[in-house]
Short mmCIF file of C-alpha atoms and ligand atoms in Angstrom, two decimals:
data_model
loop_
_atom_site.label_atom_id
_atom_site.label_comp_id
_atom_site.label_asym_id
_atom_site.label_seq_id
_atom_site.Cartn_x
_atom_site.Cartn_y
_atom_site.Cartn_z
CA MET A 1217 12.10 13.79 -11.75
CA ALA A 1218 10.32 11.99 -8.94
CA LEU A 1219 7.98 9.15 -9.90
CA LEU A 1220 5.18 10.47 -7.69
CA THR A 1221 4.99 13.96 -6.25
CA LEU A 1222 2.51 14.89 -3.56
CA SER A 1223 2.42 18.62 -3.41
CA ASN A 1224 0.76 20.69 -0.69
CA ILE A 1225 -2.05 18.18 -0.14
CA HIS A 1226 -4.98 19.28 2.01
CA LYS A 1227 -7.97 17.16 3.00
CA THR A 1228 -10.68 18.17 5.44
CA PHE A 1229 -13.56 15.92 6.42
CA GLU A 1230 -16.99 17.26 7.33
CA LYS A 1231 -16.07 20.80 6.43
CA GLY A 1232 -18.21 23.51 8.00
CA THR A 1233 -19.66 21.23 10.68
CA VAL A 1234 -18.73 20.91 14.35
CA ASN A 1235 -16.89 17.72 13.37
CA GLU A 1236 -14.64 19.48 10.86
CA ASN A 1237 -11.39 17.57 10.71
CA HIS A 1238 -8.40 18.91 8.82
CA VAL A 1239 -6.55 15.61 8.31
CA LEU A 1240 -3.94 16.38 5.65
CA CYS A 1241 -2.45 19.82 6.16
CA GLY A 1242 -0.13 20.79 3.34
CA LEU A 1243 1.57 17.43 2.97
CA ASN A 1244 4.58 17.26 0.63
CA LEU A 1245 6.37 14.08 -0.46
CA GLU A 1246 8.53 13.22 -3.44
CA ILE A 1247 8.66 9.50 -4.11
CA GLU A 1248 11.51 8.26 -6.29
CA GLN A 1249 11.29 5.27 -8.63
CA GLY A 1250 12.13 2.18 -6.55
CA ASP A 1251 11.53 3.78 -3.16
CA PHE A 1252 10.16 1.35 -0.57
CA ILE A 1253 8.77 3.65 2.09
CA SER A 1254 7.49 2.63 5.53
CA VAL A 1255 4.80 5.05 6.67
CA ILE A 1256 4.24 5.36 10.41
CA GLY A 1257 2.18 7.63 12.65
CA GLY A 1258 -0.40 7.48 15.43
CA ASN A 1259 -4.02 6.43 15.01
CA GLY A 1260 -5.86 9.07 13.02
CA ALA A 1261 -2.66 10.72 11.79
CA GLY A 1262 -3.98 10.55 8.21
CA LYS A 1263 -2.01 7.60 6.83
CA SER A 1264 -4.97 5.83 5.23
CA THR A 1265 -6.37 9.17 4.08
CA LEU A 1266 -3.08 9.75 2.30
CA MET A 1267 -3.29 6.38 0.54
CA ASN A 1268 -6.97 6.90 -0.31
CA SER A 1269 -6.00 10.24 -1.83
CA ILE A 1270 -3.27 8.66 -3.97
CA ALA A 1271 -5.58 5.85 -5.10
CA GLY A 1272 -8.37 8.31 -5.87
CA VAL A 1273 -10.89 6.94 -3.38
CA LEU A 1274 -10.87 10.40 -1.81
CA LYS A 1275 -10.67 13.68 -3.66
CA ILE A 1276 -8.16 16.12 -2.22
CA ASP A 1277 -9.27 19.70 -1.44
CA GLU A 1278 -6.03 21.39 -2.40
CA GLY A 1279 -2.65 20.52 -3.85
CA ASP A 1280 -1.66 18.11 -6.58
CA ILE A 1281 -0.72 14.47 -7.16
CA ILE A 1282 1.70 14.07 -10.03
CA LEU A 1283 2.62 10.68 -11.47
CA GLU A 1284 5.44 10.69 -14.02
CA GLY A 1285 4.93 14.37 -14.66
CA GLN A 1286 1.16 14.16 -15.13
CA SER A 1287 -1.44 15.37 -12.64
CA ILE A 1288 -3.74 12.46 -11.70
CA LYS A 1289 -5.76 14.26 -9.04
CA ASN A 1290 -8.89 14.36 -11.19
CA PHE A 1291 -8.57 10.79 -12.46
CA SER A 1292 -11.07 8.17 -11.24
CA VAL A 1293 -10.11 5.21 -9.03
CA ASP A 1294 -10.57 2.98 -12.07
CA VAL A 1295 -8.17 4.90 -14.25
CA ARG A 1296 -5.59 5.15 -11.45
CA SER A 1297 -5.89 1.43 -10.70
CA LYS A 1298 -4.03 0.66 -13.92
CA ASP A 1299 -0.92 2.14 -12.31
CA ILE A 1300 -1.66 1.90 -8.60
CA SER A 1301 -2.29 -1.37 -6.76
CA ARG A 1302 -3.42 -1.73 -3.17
CA VAL A 1303 -3.43 -4.34 -0.42
CA PHE A 1304 -5.57 -3.61 2.63
CA GLN A 1305 -5.52 -4.70 6.26
CA ASP A 1306 -8.64 -6.85 6.00
CA PRO A 1307 -7.89 -10.11 4.14
CA ARG A 1308 -11.51 -10.18 2.91
CA MET A 1309 -11.10 -6.89 1.04
CA GLY A 1310 -8.61 -7.94 -1.60
CA THR A 1311 -10.31 -10.97 -3.10
CA ALA A 1312 -13.80 -11.86 -4.31
CA THR A 1313 -14.73 -14.66 -1.93
CA ASN A 1314 -17.25 -16.35 -4.24
CA LEU A 1315 -14.71 -16.63 -7.03
CA SER A 1316 -11.95 -19.18 -7.39
CA ILE A 1317 -8.27 -18.37 -7.03
CA GLU A 1318 -7.80 -18.39 -10.81
CA GLU A 1319 -10.87 -16.21 -11.39
CA ASN A 1320 -9.52 -13.70 -8.89
CA MET A 1321 -6.18 -13.76 -10.66
CA ALA A 1322 -7.93 -13.23 -14.02
CA ILE A 1323 -9.65 -10.09 -12.74
CA ALA A 1324 -6.29 -8.74 -11.56
CA TYR A 1325 -4.57 -9.73 -14.80
CA ARG A 1326 -7.14 -8.06 -17.02
CA ARG A 1327 -7.23 -4.86 -14.96
CA GLY A 1328 -7.01 -1.90 -17.27
CA LYS A 1329 -7.40 -4.00 -20.41
CA LYS A 1330 -10.26 -3.75 -22.90
CA ARG A 1331 -13.74 -4.52 -21.57
CA SER A 1332 -14.40 -7.29 -24.09
CA ILE A 1333 -11.59 -9.31 -22.54
CA PHE A 1334 -13.67 -9.73 -19.37
CA LYS A 1335 -16.09 -12.00 -21.19
CA LYS A 1336 -13.42 -14.44 -22.23
CA SER A 1337 -12.83 -17.57 -20.21
CA ILE A 1338 -9.38 -18.15 -18.78
CA THR A 1339 -6.93 -19.36 -21.42
CA GLU A 1340 -4.22 -21.96 -20.83
CA SER A 1341 -1.47 -19.38 -21.30
CA GLU A 1342 -3.09 -17.13 -18.69
CA ARG A 1343 -3.44 -20.09 -16.34
CA GLN A 1344 0.27 -20.74 -16.75
CA ILE A 1345 1.09 -17.14 -15.80
CA PHE A 1346 -1.13 -17.39 -12.71
CA LYS A 1347 0.47 -20.69 -11.77
CA GLU A 1348 3.96 -19.23 -11.93
CA SER A 1349 2.96 -16.26 -9.81
CA LEU A 1350 1.30 -18.51 -7.20
CA THR A 1351 4.28 -20.88 -7.13
CA GLU A 1352 6.46 -17.90 -6.15
CA LEU A 1353 4.42 -17.59 -2.94
CA GLY A 1354 5.55 -21.03 -1.81
CA LEU A 1355 2.16 -21.82 -0.24
CA GLY A 1356 0.98 -24.52 -2.63
CA LEU A 1357 -1.85 -22.35 -3.96
CA GLU A 1358 -0.83 -23.20 -7.54
CA GLY A 1359 -2.32 -26.64 -6.92
CA ARG A 1360 -5.64 -25.18 -5.74
CA MET A 1361 -6.53 -22.79 -8.54
CA LYS A 1362 -10.21 -23.86 -8.65
CA THR A 1363 -10.68 -23.38 -4.90
CA ASP A 1364 -12.85 -20.45 -3.82
CA ALA A 1365 -10.92 -17.64 -2.13
CA ASN A 1366 -13.46 -18.10 0.64
CA PHE A 1367 -11.70 -21.25 1.80
CA LEU A 1368 -8.29 -19.64 2.24
CA SER A 1369 -6.82 -18.57 5.57
CA GLY A 1370 -6.15 -14.89 6.27
CA GLY A 1371 -2.45 -15.26 5.51
CA GLN A 1372 -3.08 -17.20 2.29
CA ARG A 1373 -5.55 -14.54 1.21
CA GLN A 1374 -3.14 -11.69 1.88
CA ALA A 1375 -0.46 -13.57 -0.07
CA LEU A 1376 -2.93 -14.08 -2.94
CA THR A 1377 -3.93 -10.40 -2.82
CA LEU A 1378 -0.26 -9.44 -2.99
CA ALA A 1379 0.23 -11.72 -6.00
CA MET A 1380 -2.84 -10.17 -7.66
CA ALA A 1381 -1.69 -6.63 -6.91
CA THR A 1382 1.64 -7.30 -8.59
CA LEU A 1383 0.64 -9.74 -11.35
CA VAL A 1384 0.70 -6.81 -13.74
CA ARG A 1385 3.56 -4.68 -12.48
CA PRO A 1386 2.06 -1.53 -10.90
CA LYS A 1387 3.89 1.80 -10.93
CA ILE A 1388 2.97 2.23 -7.28
CA LEU A 1389 2.12 -0.44 -4.69
CA LEU A 1390 0.15 0.77 -1.66
CA LEU A 1391 0.08 -1.45 1.43
CA ASP A 1392 -2.22 -0.29 4.24
CA GLU A 1393 -1.30 -2.34 7.32
CA HIS A 1394 -1.54 -5.43 5.13
CA THR A 1395 -0.16 -7.75 7.80
CA ALA A 1396 -1.87 -6.21 10.85
CA ALA A 1397 -4.74 -8.71 10.96
CA LEU A 1398 -2.41 -11.72 10.89
CA ASP A 1399 -0.70 -13.60 13.71
CA PRO A 1400 3.01 -12.71 14.15
CA LYS A 1401 4.33 -15.75 12.26
CA THR A 1402 1.96 -15.32 9.31
CA SER A 1403 2.63 -11.58 9.34
CA ASP A 1404 6.37 -12.24 9.02
CA MET A 1405 5.67 -14.71 6.18
CA VAL A 1406 3.64 -12.13 4.25
CA MET A 1407 6.32 -9.48 4.92
CA GLY A 1408 8.92 -11.87 3.51
CA LEU A 1409 6.82 -12.29 0.36
CA THR A 1410 6.35 -8.54 0.16
CA LYS A 1411 10.10 -7.93 0.30
CA LYS A 1412 10.67 -10.58 -2.36
CA VAL A 1413 8.14 -9.22 -4.84
CA VAL A 1414 9.15 -5.59 -4.24
CA GLU A 1415 12.82 -6.44 -4.88
CA GLU A 1416 12.18 -8.71 -7.86
CA GLN A 1417 9.92 -6.24 -9.64
CA LYS A 1418 11.73 -3.15 -8.30
CA LEU A 1419 8.38 -1.81 -7.16
CA THR A 1420 7.87 1.66 -5.79
CA THR A 1421 6.05 0.95 -2.55
CA LEU A 1422 4.34 2.80 0.28
CA MET A 1423 3.70 0.59 3.30
CA ILE A 1424 1.72 1.78 6.32
CA THR A 1425 2.59 -0.17 9.45
CA HIS A 1426 2.21 0.06 13.20
CA ASN A 1427 4.90 -2.57 13.57
CA MET A 1428 8.01 -0.59 14.42
CA GLU A 1429 10.31 -3.54 13.75
CA HIS A 1430 8.87 -3.93 10.25
CA ALA A 1431 9.06 -0.17 9.65
CA ILE A 1432 12.74 -0.15 10.53
CA GLU A 1433 13.68 -3.47 8.94
CA TYR A 1434 11.97 -3.10 5.56
CA GLY A 1435 12.41 -0.49 2.88
CA ASN A 1436 14.99 2.15 2.04
CA ARG A 1437 13.03 5.03 3.49
CA LEU A 1438 10.77 5.80 6.46
CA VAL A 1439 8.35 8.67 6.90
CA MET A 1440 6.32 9.66 9.93
CA LEU A 1441 3.01 11.51 9.72
CA TYR A 1442 1.96 13.86 12.47
CA HIS A 1443 -0.94 16.31 12.34
CA GLY A 1444 -1.32 15.83 8.62
CA LYS A 1445 2.26 16.51 7.66
CA ILE A 1446 5.43 14.52 7.27
CA VAL A 1447 7.65 15.26 10.27
CA VAL A 1448 10.31 12.61 9.79
CA ASP A 1449 11.82 11.40 6.50
CA VAL A 1450 14.91 9.20 6.71
CA LYS A 1451 16.53 7.21 3.93
CA GLY A 1452 19.62 5.33 2.81
CA GLU A 1453 22.39 4.83 5.35
CA GLU A 1454 20.54 6.75 8.06
CA LYS A 1455 17.51 4.49 7.62
CA ARG A 1456 19.61 1.32 7.68
CA ASN A 1457 21.09 2.22 11.05
CA LEU A 1458 17.91 3.67 12.53
CA THR A 1459 16.83 2.73 16.07
CA VAL A 1460 13.51 3.47 17.76
CA ALA A 1461 15.33 5.86 20.12
CA GLN A 1462 16.70 7.86 17.18
CA LEU A 1463 13.25 7.93 15.62
CA MET A 1464 11.81 9.43 18.82
CA ASP A 1465 14.60 11.96 18.79
CA LEU A 1466 13.97 12.96 15.17
CA PHE A 1467 10.30 13.34 15.92
CA HIS A 1468 11.11 15.64 18.85
CA LYS A 1469 13.50 17.76 16.79
CA ASN A 1470 11.11 18.20 13.89
CA SER A 1471 7.80 18.62 15.67
CA GLY A 1472 8.86 20.26 18.93
CA GLN A 1473 6.81 17.59 20.71
CA VAL A 1474 8.06 14.88 23.01
CA LEU A 1475 6.96 11.43 22.02
CA ASN A 1476 6.55 10.20 25.58
CA ASP A 1477 3.74 7.85 24.70
CA ASP A 1478 4.87 4.98 22.51
CA ALA A 1479 1.25 4.40 21.56
CA LEU A 1480 1.33 7.54 19.44
CA VAL A 1481 3.58 5.75 17.02
CA LEU A 1482 2.91 2.15 17.81
CA GLY A 1483 -0.88 2.41 17.86
N1 LIG B 444 -14.28 9.09 4.89
C1 LIG B 444 -14.10 9.76 6.03
N2 LIG B 444 -15.05 10.60 6.50
C2 LIG B 444 -14.87 11.29 7.64
N3 LIG B 444 -13.76 11.23 8.40
C3 LIG B 444 -12.78 10.41 7.99
C4 LIG B 444 -12.89 9.62 6.79
N4 LIG B 444 -11.76 8.90 6.63
C5 LIG B 444 -10.99 9.21 7.68
N5 LIG B 444 -11.58 10.11 8.49
C6 LIG B 444 -11.00 10.71 9.72
O1 LIG B 444 -9.73 11.23 9.37
C7 LIG B 444 -8.79 11.01 10.42
C8 LIG B 444 -7.60 10.27 9.86
O2 LIG B 444 -8.01 8.95 9.51
P1 LIG B 444 -7.04 7.90 8.82
O3 LIG B 444 -7.86 6.70 8.57
O4 LIG B 444 -6.37 8.53 7.68
O5 LIG B 444 -5.99 7.63 9.98
P2 LIG B 444 -4.78 6.59 10.05
O6 LIG B 444 -3.53 7.37 10.21
O7 LIG B 444 -4.86 5.66 8.92
O8 LIG B 444 -5.10 5.85 11.42
P3 LIG B 444 -5.00 4.29 11.85
O9 LIG B 444 -3.59 4.07 12.26
O10 LIG B 444 -5.92 4.22 13.02
O11 LIG B 444 -5.43 3.46 10.69
C9 LIG B 444 -9.53 10.28 11.51
O12 LIG B 444 -9.93 11.22 12.49
C10 LIG B 444 -10.72 9.70 10.79
O13 LIG B 444 -11.81 9.56 11.64
MG1 LIG B 445 -5.29 3.65 8.69
#
């Protein structure tokens, strides 16, 4: 059984108006435990809408989302957040800027636990857990636990957000262009950390990226969205040997369209 099954998902925005926009059009995807999937597609293809649908930020119009055999499509964002973690493009989104690094970590650590726990101050054993997680990042943040997240650079913040998203092992990790706002060197650093944590925790991961090199280099599987459906799905050996030229070819074969404009994929 797949870990997460997306079955015949439809999502239309502004239904019944002149701006009606059918963004997800019968999308099907079976995600296996341990899959690390790069998700690519042009601007407006529906990649973020797909992630928002999985996380519960958006309600789908039709179809089902099944996690470990149970439909979660009617579950709130809060309930789903116990199993599904996210890292966004904007470094300011993942952390509370007026809280310290350790306070941010505490919120992440207590996610999904009993309400009363929120009132408690941070214990020494919790602090130790946070310290270990931060040390793994190799950025020296473990020595700055009382510093406000506000004072961190974009790359440090994305690294912290990644540590928070995986502090309690999620069943699904969703990354929506989480390195796109960073300079190339910092982006590679955060990708390196991503690979490390995904491998160490054997996380099932969906990663949206416009960086074709990253899409090809990372993960065991790559899917391409086009007009609200998945038109390319490569994995294993085929994914390992994939070139951009082959990707264009696969797109052509499966969609009947010629991808003559790199921008469609590269954004
Ligand atoms: N909450 C919303 N309300 C109305 N329209 C929306 C909403 N969210 C997304 N859309 C529209 O749905 C379409 C798909 O958007 P989405 O953000 O999923 O694209 P994307 O593939 O993530 O693109 P990008 O690569 O630019 O991030 C776009 O036309 C967008 O304007
Ligand atoms: Mg997007």
